[in-house]
Amino acid sequence: MTEVRHERAPGDRPSREMNESAPSEFLVYTIGLVVAVLLTATSFWTANTTLLWSGGVVLGLAVLAIAQMGIHLVFFLHISSGPESTNNVLALAFGALIVFVVIAGTMWIVADMNTNMMMPSGAPMSMRMQH
């Protein structure tokens, strides 16, 4: 018996002929939407409830936000651990690095400007910053 191999570029999704057992795109997007809406509703409930300890609310929202990011990456951006999504993962990591550098650099510059800010000598004591 001869084995039929289909060559495809990284990031290409297999066609219906290549993989008949794969779920339809509509089903994948629908499942992702339902889970994302449930996580969003749970986040709103967590933020507005009095049943949780106030310190636990922040932790709960952080966990739900990370789960939401995971759902979006898997169901909508189709990021997986397969070899075909290597380029997508690298592009995502590079984008995250750029965002981190911009935010960290901005915070560093603002903190440095705050430290080096000089008040006029005749300014009232209430305007001077206490360190």
PDB file of C-alpha atoms in Angstrom:
ATOM      1  CA  MET A   1       0.000   0.000   0.000  1.00  0.00           C
ATOM      2  CA  THR A   2       1.202   3.462  -0.788  1.00  0.00           C
ATOM      3  CA  GLU A   3       1.031   6.174   1.806  1.00  0.00           C
ATOM      4  CA  VAL A   4      -0.415   9.498   0.679  1.00  0.00           C
ATOM      5  CA  ARG A   5       1.406  12.472   2.179  1.00  0.00           C
ATOM      6  CA  HIS A   6       0.134  16.003   1.844  1.00  0.00           C
ATOM      7  CA  GLU A   7       2.740  18.746   2.028  1.00  0.00           C
ATOM      8  CA  ARG A   8       1.584  22.044   3.444  1.00  0.00           C
ATOM      9  CA  ALA A   9       3.178  25.244   4.641  1.00  0.00           C
ATOM     10  CA  PRO A  10       3.527  26.077   8.349  1.00  0.00           C
ATOM     11  CA  GLY A  11       0.330  27.602   9.697  1.00  0.00           C
ATOM     12  CA  ASP A  12      -1.863  26.158   6.941  1.00  0.00           C
ATOM     13  CA  ARG A  13      -4.889  24.320   8.196  1.00  0.00           C
ATOM     14  CA  PRO A  14      -5.521  20.942   6.640  1.00  0.00           C
ATOM     15  CA  SER A  15      -8.268  20.798   4.051  1.00  0.00           C
ATOM     16  CA  ARG A  16     -11.315  18.553   4.464  1.00  0.00           C
ATOM     17  CA  GLU A  17      -9.754  15.932   2.210  1.00  0.00           C
ATOM     18  CA  MET A  18      -6.694  15.685   4.437  1.00  0.00           C
ATOM     19  CA  ASN A  19      -8.500  15.344   7.746  1.00  0.00           C
ATOM     20  CA  GLU A  20     -12.123  14.274   7.779  1.00  0.00           C
ATOM     21  CA  SER A  21     -12.208  13.748  11.551  1.00  0.00           C
ATOM     22  CA  ALA A  22     -11.394  17.391  12.415  1.00  0.00           C
ATOM     23  CA  PRO A  23     -14.292  19.440  13.813  1.00  0.00           C
ATOM     24  CA  SER A  24     -15.693  22.147  11.593  1.00  0.00           C
ATOM     25  CA  GLU A  25     -14.430  25.705  11.995  1.00  0.00           C
ATOM     26  CA  PHE A  26     -17.922  26.858  12.962  1.00  0.00           C
ATOM     27  CA  LEU A  27     -17.987  24.377  15.853  1.00  0.00           C
ATOM     28  CA  VAL A  28     -14.518  25.433  17.047  1.00  0.00           C
ATOM     29  CA  TYR A  29     -15.421  29.133  16.964  1.00  0.00           C
ATOM     30  CA  THR A  30     -18.763  28.476  18.676  1.00  0.00           C
ATOM     31  CA  ILE A  31     -17.135  26.515  21.506  1.00  0.00           C
ATOM     32  CA  GLY A  32     -14.547  29.290  21.925  1.00  0.00           C
ATOM     33  CA  LEU A  33     -17.258  31.949  22.001  1.00  0.00           C
ATOM     34  CA  VAL A  34     -19.332  30.097  24.605  1.00  0.00           C
ATOM     35  CA  VAL A  35     -16.335  29.522  26.886  1.00  0.00           C
ATOM     36  CA  ALA A  36     -15.163  33.140  26.466  1.00  0.00           C
ATOM     37  CA  VAL A  37     -18.630  34.471  27.347  1.00  0.00           C
ATOM     38  CA  LEU A  38     -18.778  32.202  30.413  1.00  0.00           C
ATOM     39  CA  LEU A  39     -15.364  33.424  31.578  1.00  0.00           C
ATOM     40  CA  THR A  40     -16.407  37.052  31.027  1.00  0.00           C
ATOM     41  CA  ALA A  41     -19.638  36.570  32.985  1.00  0.00           C
ATOM     42  CA  THR A  42     -17.692  34.838  35.761  1.00  0.00           C
ATOM     43  CA  SER A  43     -15.271  37.779  35.878  1.00  0.00           C
ATOM     44  CA  PHE A  44     -18.132  40.258  36.285  1.00  0.00           C
ATOM     45  CA  TRP A  45     -19.673  38.084  39.000  1.00  0.00           C
ATOM     46  CA  THR A  46     -16.316  37.795  40.792  1.00  0.00           C
ATOM     47  CA  ALA A  47     -15.767  41.561  40.733  1.00  0.00           C
ATOM     48  CA  ASN A  48     -19.255  42.333  42.080  1.00  0.00           C
ATOM     49  CA  THR A  49     -19.761  39.608  44.679  1.00  0.00           C
ATOM     50  CA  THR A  50     -19.432  39.925  48.436  1.00  0.00           C
ATOM     51  CA  LEU A  51     -19.102  36.165  48.900  1.00  0.00           C
ATOM     52  CA  LEU A  52     -15.347  36.202  48.286  1.00  0.00           C
ATOM     53  CA  TRP A  53     -12.558  37.611  50.411  1.00  0.00           C
ATOM     54  CA  SER A  54     -11.408  40.919  48.899  1.00  0.00           C
ATOM     55  CA  GLY A  55      -7.845  39.664  48.401  1.00  0.00           C
ATOM     56  CA  GLY A  56      -9.201  36.594  46.640  1.00  0.00           C
ATOM     57  CA  VAL A  57     -11.131  38.707  44.150  1.00  0.00           C
ATOM     58  CA  VAL A  58      -7.914  40.086  42.656  1.00  0.00           C
ATOM     59  CA  LEU A  59      -6.398  36.612  42.428  1.00  0.00           C
ATOM     60  CA  GLY A  60      -9.603  35.216  40.923  1.00  0.00           C
ATOM     61  CA  LEU A  61      -9.730  37.943  38.288  1.00  0.00           C
ATOM     62  CA  ALA A  62      -6.082  37.313  37.396  1.00  0.00           C
ATOM     63  CA  VAL A  63      -6.739  33.588  36.956  1.00  0.00           C
ATOM     64  CA  LEU A  64      -9.838  34.248  34.846  1.00  0.00           C
ATOM     65  CA  ALA A  65      -7.911  36.746  32.684  1.00  0.00           C
ATOM     66  CA  ILE A  66      -5.148  34.214  32.025  1.00  0.00           C
ATOM     67  CA  ALA A  67      -7.761  31.582  31.174  1.00  0.00           C
ATOM     68  CA  GLN A  68      -9.451  34.045  28.821  1.00  0.00           C
ATOM     69  CA  MET A  69      -6.141  34.677  27.043  1.00  0.00           C
ATOM     70  CA  GLY A  70      -5.625  30.941  26.675  1.00  0.00           C
ATOM     71  CA  ILE A  71      -9.087  30.461  25.182  1.00  0.00           C
ATOM     72  CA  HIS A  72      -8.481  33.243  22.660  1.00  0.00           C
ATOM     73  CA  LEU A  73      -5.077  31.861  21.687  1.00  0.00           C
ATOM     74  CA  VAL A  74      -6.326  28.305  21.162  1.00  0.00           C
ATOM     75  CA  PHE A  75      -9.825  28.755  19.735  1.00  0.00           C
ATOM     76  CA  PHE A  76      -9.510  31.993  17.761  1.00  0.00           C
ATOM     77  CA  LEU A  77      -5.817  32.386  16.907  1.00  0.00           C
ATOM     78  CA  HIS A  78      -5.300  28.611  16.533  1.00  0.00           C
ATOM     79  CA  ILE A  79      -2.048  28.621  18.520  1.00  0.00           C
ATOM     80  CA  SER A  80      -1.158  25.037  19.365  1.00  0.00           C
ATOM     81  CA  SER A  81       1.921  23.057  20.329  1.00  0.00           C
ATOM     82  CA  GLY A  82       2.135  21.503  16.877  1.00  0.00           C
ATOM     83  CA  PRO A  83       5.060  22.165  14.562  1.00  0.00           C
ATOM     84  CA  GLU A  84       2.831  24.039  12.107  1.00  0.00           C
ATOM     85  CA  SER A  85       2.223  26.898  14.534  1.00  0.00           C
ATOM     86  CA  THR A  86       5.857  27.657  15.363  1.00  0.00           C
ATOM     87  CA  ASN A  87       5.842  30.898  13.371  1.00  0.00           C
ATOM     88  CA  ASN A  88       2.653  32.053  15.086  1.00  0.00           C
ATOM     89  CA  VAL A  89       4.088  31.356  18.537  1.00  0.00           C
ATOM     90  CA  LEU A  90       7.302  33.220  17.703  1.00  0.00           C
ATOM     91  CA  ALA A  91       5.343  36.207  16.369  1.00  0.00           C
ATOM     92  CA  LEU A  92       3.193  36.216  19.518  1.00  0.00           C
ATOM     93  CA  ALA A  93       6.267  36.040  21.775  1.00  0.00           C
ATOM     94  CA  PHE A  94       7.939  38.890  19.875  1.00  0.00           C
ATOM     95  CA  GLY A  95       4.788  41.013  20.187  1.00  0.00           C
ATOM     96  CA  ALA A  96       4.637  40.324  23.928  1.00  0.00           C
ATOM     97  CA  LEU A  97       8.312  41.292  24.250  1.00  0.00           C
ATOM     98  CA  ILE A  98       7.724  44.594  22.452  1.00  0.00           C
ATOM     99  CA  VAL A  99       4.711  45.401  24.651  1.00  0.00           C
ATOM    100  CA  PHE A 100       6.742  44.568  27.789  1.00  0.00           C
ATOM    101  CA  VAL A 101       9.658  46.770  26.672  1.00  0.00           C
ATOM    102  CA  VAL A 102       7.348  49.707  25.903  1.00  0.00           C
ATOM    103  CA  ILE A 103       5.492  49.452  29.235  1.00  0.00           C
ATOM    104  CA  ALA A 104       8.629  48.858  31.332  1.00  0.00           C
ATOM    105  CA  GLY A 105      10.479  51.676  29.550  1.00  0.00           C
ATOM    106  CA  THR A 106       7.610  54.085  30.087  1.00  0.00           C
ATOM    107  CA  MET A 107       7.418  53.224  33.783  1.00  0.00           C
ATOM    108  CA  TRP A 108      11.196  53.629  34.136  1.00  0.00           C
ATOM    109  CA  ILE A 109      11.180  57.035  32.418  1.00  0.00           C
ATOM    110  CA  VAL A 110       8.223  58.315  34.450  1.00  0.00           C
ATOM    111  CA  ALA A 111       9.793  57.115  37.728  1.00  0.00           C
ATOM    112  CA  ASP A 112      13.103  58.760  36.807  1.00  0.00           C
ATOM    113  CA  MET A 113      11.351  62.016  35.912  1.00  0.00           C
ATOM    114  CA  ASN A 114       9.450  61.920  39.203  1.00  0.00           C
ATOM    115  CA  THR A 115      12.685  61.442  41.131  1.00  0.00           C
ATOM    116  CA  ASN A 116      14.489  64.251  39.337  1.00  0.00           C
ATOM    117  CA  MET A 117      11.596  66.712  39.429  1.00  0.00           C
ATOM    118  CA  MET A 118      12.618  69.929  41.150  1.00  0.00           C
ATOM    119  CA  MET A 119      10.222  72.107  43.088  1.00  0.00           C
ATOM    120  CA  PRO A 120      10.810  75.865  43.248  1.00  0.00           C
ATOM    121  CA  SER A 121      12.361  76.951  46.529  1.00  0.00           C
ATOM    122  CA  GLY A 122       9.404  79.201  47.353  1.00  0.00           C
ATOM    123  CA  ALA A 123       6.788  76.448  46.875  1.00  0.00           C
ATOM    124  CA  PRO A 124       4.524  75.698  49.822  1.00  0.00           C
ATOM    125  CA  MET A 125       5.373  72.659  51.927  1.00  0.00           C
ATOM    126  CA  SER A 126       2.151  70.880  50.883  1.00  0.00           C
ATOM    127  CA  MET A 127       3.406  70.724  47.275  1.00  0.00           C
ATOM    128  CA  ARG A 128       6.786  69.195  48.136  1.00  0.00           C
ATOM    129  CA  MET A 129       6.945  65.416  47.830  1.00  0.00           C
ATOM    130  CA  GLN A 130       7.911  63.433  50.900  1.00  0.00           C
ATOM    131  CA  HIS A 131      10.266  60.529  50.346  1.00  0.00           C
TER     132      HIS A 131
END
